[in-house]
Every structure is written in structure tokens, then in C-alpha cells.
PDB file of C-alpha atoms in Angstrom:
ATOM      1  CA  MET M   1       0.000   0.000   0.000  1.00 59.00           C
ATOM      2  CA  PRO M   2       2.486   2.674  -1.156  1.00 67.00           C
ATOM      3  CA  ALA M   3       1.494   6.249  -0.496  1.00 70.00           C
ATOM      4  CA  ARG M   4       2.960   9.303  -2.154  1.00 80.00           C
ATOM      5  CA  ASP M   5       1.219  11.978  -0.133  1.00 85.00           C
ATOM      6  CA  PRO M   6       3.023  12.648   3.199  1.00 83.00           C
ATOM      7  CA  SER M   7      -0.215  12.565   5.195  1.00 84.00           C
ATOM      8  CA  ASP M   8      -1.082   9.205   3.603  1.00 91.00           C
ATOM      9  CA  ARG M   9       2.370   7.840   4.484  1.00 93.00           C
ATOM     10  CA  VAL M  10       1.765   8.690   8.125  1.00 92.00           C
ATOM     11  CA  LEU M  11      -1.548   6.845   8.093  1.00 94.00           C
ATOM     12  CA  VAL M  12      -0.080   3.830   6.276  1.00 94.00           C
ATOM     13  CA  ALA M  13       2.727   3.640   8.840  1.00 94.00           C
ATOM     14  CA  ARG M  14       0.207   3.917  11.689  1.00 95.00           C
ATOM     15  CA  ILE M  15      -1.836   1.065  10.186  1.00 95.00           C
ATOM     16  CA  ALA M  16       1.276  -1.098   9.801  1.00 95.00           C
ATOM     17  CA  ALA M  17       2.345  -0.470  13.392  1.00 95.00           C
ATOM     18  CA  ALA M  18      -1.109  -1.267  14.728  1.00 96.00           C
ATOM     19  CA  GLU M  19      -1.226  -4.514  12.751  1.00 96.00           C
ATOM     20  CA  ARG M  20       2.264  -5.523  13.845  1.00 94.00           C
ATOM     21  CA  TRP M  21       1.575  -4.940  17.548  1.00 94.00           C
ATOM     22  CA  SER M  22      -1.845  -6.599  17.327  1.00 95.00           C
ATOM     23  CA  ARG M  23      -0.060  -9.871  16.502  1.00 96.00           C
ATOM     24  CA  GLU M  24       2.586  -9.566  19.228  1.00 95.00           C
ATOM     25  CA  PRO M  25       1.835 -11.711  22.297  1.00 95.00           C
ATOM     26  CA  ASP M  26       4.520 -10.117  24.516  1.00 96.00           C
ATOM     27  CA  ARG M  27       5.358  -6.509  23.708  1.00 93.00           C
ATOM     28  CA  ALA M  28       7.937  -6.241  26.488  1.00 95.00           C
ATOM     29  CA  ALA M  29       9.860  -9.242  25.137  1.00 95.00           C
ATOM     30  CA  ALA M  30       9.692  -7.876  21.596  1.00 95.00           C
ATOM     31  CA  THR M  31      11.205  -4.529  22.618  1.00 96.00           C
ATOM     32  CA  LYS M  32      13.728  -5.883  25.143  1.00 97.00           C
ATOM     33  CA  PRO M  33      16.704  -5.929  22.715  1.00 97.00           C
ATOM     34  CA  ALA M  34      16.052  -2.329  21.668  1.00 96.00           C
ATOM     35  CA  ARG M  35      15.728  -1.153  25.271  1.00 96.00           C
ATOM     36  CA  ALA M  36      18.965  -2.939  26.188  1.00 96.00           C
ATOM     37  CA  ALA M  37      20.814  -1.340  23.254  1.00 96.00           C
ATOM     38  CA  PHE M  38      19.486   2.087  24.236  1.00 96.00           C
ATOM     39  CA  ALA M  39      20.721   1.658  27.832  1.00 95.00           C
ATOM     40  CA  GLU M  40      24.067   0.322  26.593  1.00 96.00           C
ATOM     41  CA  ARG M  41      24.517   3.446  24.502  1.00 97.00           C
ATOM     42  CA  PHE M  42      24.708   5.586  27.640  1.00 97.00           C
ATOM     43  CA  GLU M  43      27.020   3.140  29.382  1.00 97.00           C
ATOM     44  CA  ARG M  44      29.445   3.305  26.427  1.00 97.00           C
ATOM     45  CA  GLN M  45      29.140   7.090  26.425  1.00 97.00           C
ATOM     46  CA  VAL M  46      30.191   7.447  30.081  1.00 97.00           C
ATOM     47  CA  ASP M  47      32.697   4.563  30.130  1.00 97.00           C
ATOM     48  CA  PRO M  48      34.045   3.906  26.625  1.00 96.00           C
ATOM     49  CA  ASP M  49      36.960   1.798  27.937  1.00 96.00           C
ATOM     50  CA  GLY M  50      34.841  -0.242  30.364  1.00 94.00           C
ATOM     51  CA  THR M  51      37.080   0.577  33.319  1.00 97.00           C
ATOM     52  CA  LEU M  52      34.508   1.947  35.762  1.00 96.00           C
ATOM     53  CA  ASP M  53      32.926  -0.046  38.564  1.00 96.00           C
ATOM     54  CA  PRO M  54      29.566  -1.386  37.273  1.00 95.00           C
ATOM     55  CA  VAL M  55      27.624   0.507  39.953  1.00 97.00           C
ATOM     56  CA  GLU M  56      29.367   3.792  39.105  1.00 97.00           C
ATOM     57  CA  ARG M  57      28.898   3.154  35.369  1.00 97.00           C
ATOM     58  CA  ALA M  58      25.169   2.593  35.904  1.00 96.00           C
ATOM     59  CA  ARG M  59      24.892   5.781  37.992  1.00 97.00           C
ATOM     60  CA  ARG M  60      26.658   7.868  35.366  1.00 97.00           C
ATOM     61  CA  ALA M  61      24.694   6.247  32.536  1.00 97.00           C
ATOM     62  CA  GLU M  62      21.437   7.155  34.290  1.00 97.00           C
ATOM     63  CA  LEU M  63      22.595  10.782  34.561  1.00 98.00           C
ATOM     64  CA  ALA M  64      23.606  10.808  30.887  1.00 98.00           C
ATOM     65  CA  LYS M  65      20.166   9.451  29.983  1.00 97.00           C
ATOM     66  CA  ARG M  66      18.488  12.188  32.049  1.00 98.00           C
ATOM     67  CA  ALA M  67      20.562  14.819  30.259  1.00 98.00           C
ATOM     68  CA  TYR M  68      19.596  13.281  26.892  1.00 98.00           C
ATOM     69  CA  PHE M  69      15.881  13.480  27.662  1.00 97.00           C
ATOM     70  CA  ALA M  70      16.201  16.968  29.144  1.00 98.00           C
ATOM     71  CA  ARG M  71      17.864  18.087  25.895  1.00 98.00           C
ATOM     72  CA  LEU M  72      14.992  16.546  23.917  1.00 97.00           C
ATOM     73  CA  ALA M  73      12.458  18.351  26.112  1.00 97.00           C
ATOM     74  CA  LEU M  74      14.267  21.659  25.596  1.00 97.00           C
ATOM     75  CA  LYS M  75      14.337  21.223  21.817  1.00 97.00           C
ATOM     76  CA  SER M  76      10.664  20.269  21.834  1.00 96.00           C
ATOM     77  CA  ALA M  77       9.701  23.350  23.851  1.00 96.00           C
ATOM     78  CA  GLN M  78      11.743  25.586  21.552  1.00 95.00           C
ATOM     79  CA  ALA M  79      10.115  24.067  18.459  1.00 94.00           C
ATOM     80  CA  ARG M  80       6.640  24.543  19.926  1.00 93.00           C
ATOM     81  CA  ARG M  81       7.438  28.183  20.673  1.00 92.00           C
ATOM     82  CA  ARG M  82       8.685  28.707  17.112  1.00 91.00           C
ATOM     83  CA  GLY M  83       5.555  27.123  15.675  1.00 87.00           C
ATOM     84  CA  ARG M  84       3.139  29.092  17.832  1.00 77.00           C
ATOM     85  CA  PRO M  85       1.644  32.237  16.326  1.00 76.00           C
ATOM     86  CA  ASN M  86       2.990  35.404  17.907  1.00 69.00           C
ATOM     87  CA  VAL M  87       0.119  36.288  20.187  1.00 60.00           C
ATOM     88  CA  SER M  88       0.779  39.175  22.502  1.00 63.00           C
ATOM     89  CA  ARG M  89      -0.374  38.803  26.040  1.00 62.00           C
ATOM     90  CA  PRO M  90      -2.887  41.306  27.348  1.00 65.00           C
ATOM     91  CA  ALA M  91      -1.399  43.971  29.558  1.00 65.00           C
ATOM     92  CA  PRO M  92      -2.049  43.572  33.270  1.00 67.00           C
ATOM     93  CA  PRO M  93      -4.888  45.729  34.581  1.00 70.00           C
ATOM     94  CA  SER M  94      -3.697  49.208  35.446  1.00 68.00           C
ATOM     95  CA  ARG M  95      -4.038  50.456  38.965  1.00 67.00           C
ATOM     96  CA  GLN M  96      -6.611  53.190  39.019  1.00 65.00           C
ATOM     97  CA  ALA M  97      -6.289  55.981  41.498  1.00 62.00           C
ATOM     98  CA  GLY M  98      -8.814  55.642  44.257  1.00 60.00           C
ATOM     99  CA  PRO M  99      -9.936  58.079  46.906  1.00 65.00           C
ATOM    100  CA  GLY M 100      -7.023  59.556  48.780  1.00 64.00           C
ATOM    101  CA  THR M 101      -4.458  58.527  46.135  1.00 59.00           C
ATOM    102  CA  PRO M 102      -2.563  61.279  44.298  1.00 59.00           C
TER     103      PRO M 102
END
């Protein structure tokens, strides 16, 4: 079911993903290798030579993963701000002079 239109491609991909996961009896087992590779990426990043104590490597890898996701969140927020129409906020209500105020 090839689709040339970008919006059709998104829908075709969504259909394919839904069909694939509908046939999967154990989603956690199916994604385990990918999750392990993702975690290993951060361990290699913080300890490329494999010389750190495993507990220290895991601690640093967790911090590297947090930094990775924080960077993604920052980029996402910046992209949303860029895509938002420039709507000016209403000015705060002005303080009106009451009795006894100059």
C-alpha cells in the first residue's frame, strides 16, 4: 500500500504499526533488545573503555540518559514556541487611582 502523499504515508505507517503490535503476544519481550541497546549506549558514552565499577557506570549512565531526555524536552519546547503564532499577552490591569491617592 504505497502512499505518495506525506499525510497518507503517516496513516499507512500507523496502520502497519497497529497490525504488527496486534499480533505480538509479549510486547515487552519484543522490545527488550532495543531497550537494552538504548541503555548500553549511555554506558558506552560514560565509560568507553569499560574501566569503571559497574555501579558507578550505571549511575553515570542514568545521569547521561536524564541529560539526553532533558535536551529533547528543551528542543521540543523551543520548536513549539517557534511554531506558535505570535500572540501578545494582554497587559495587566492598570491600577486606578482611588480616593485619597494622588
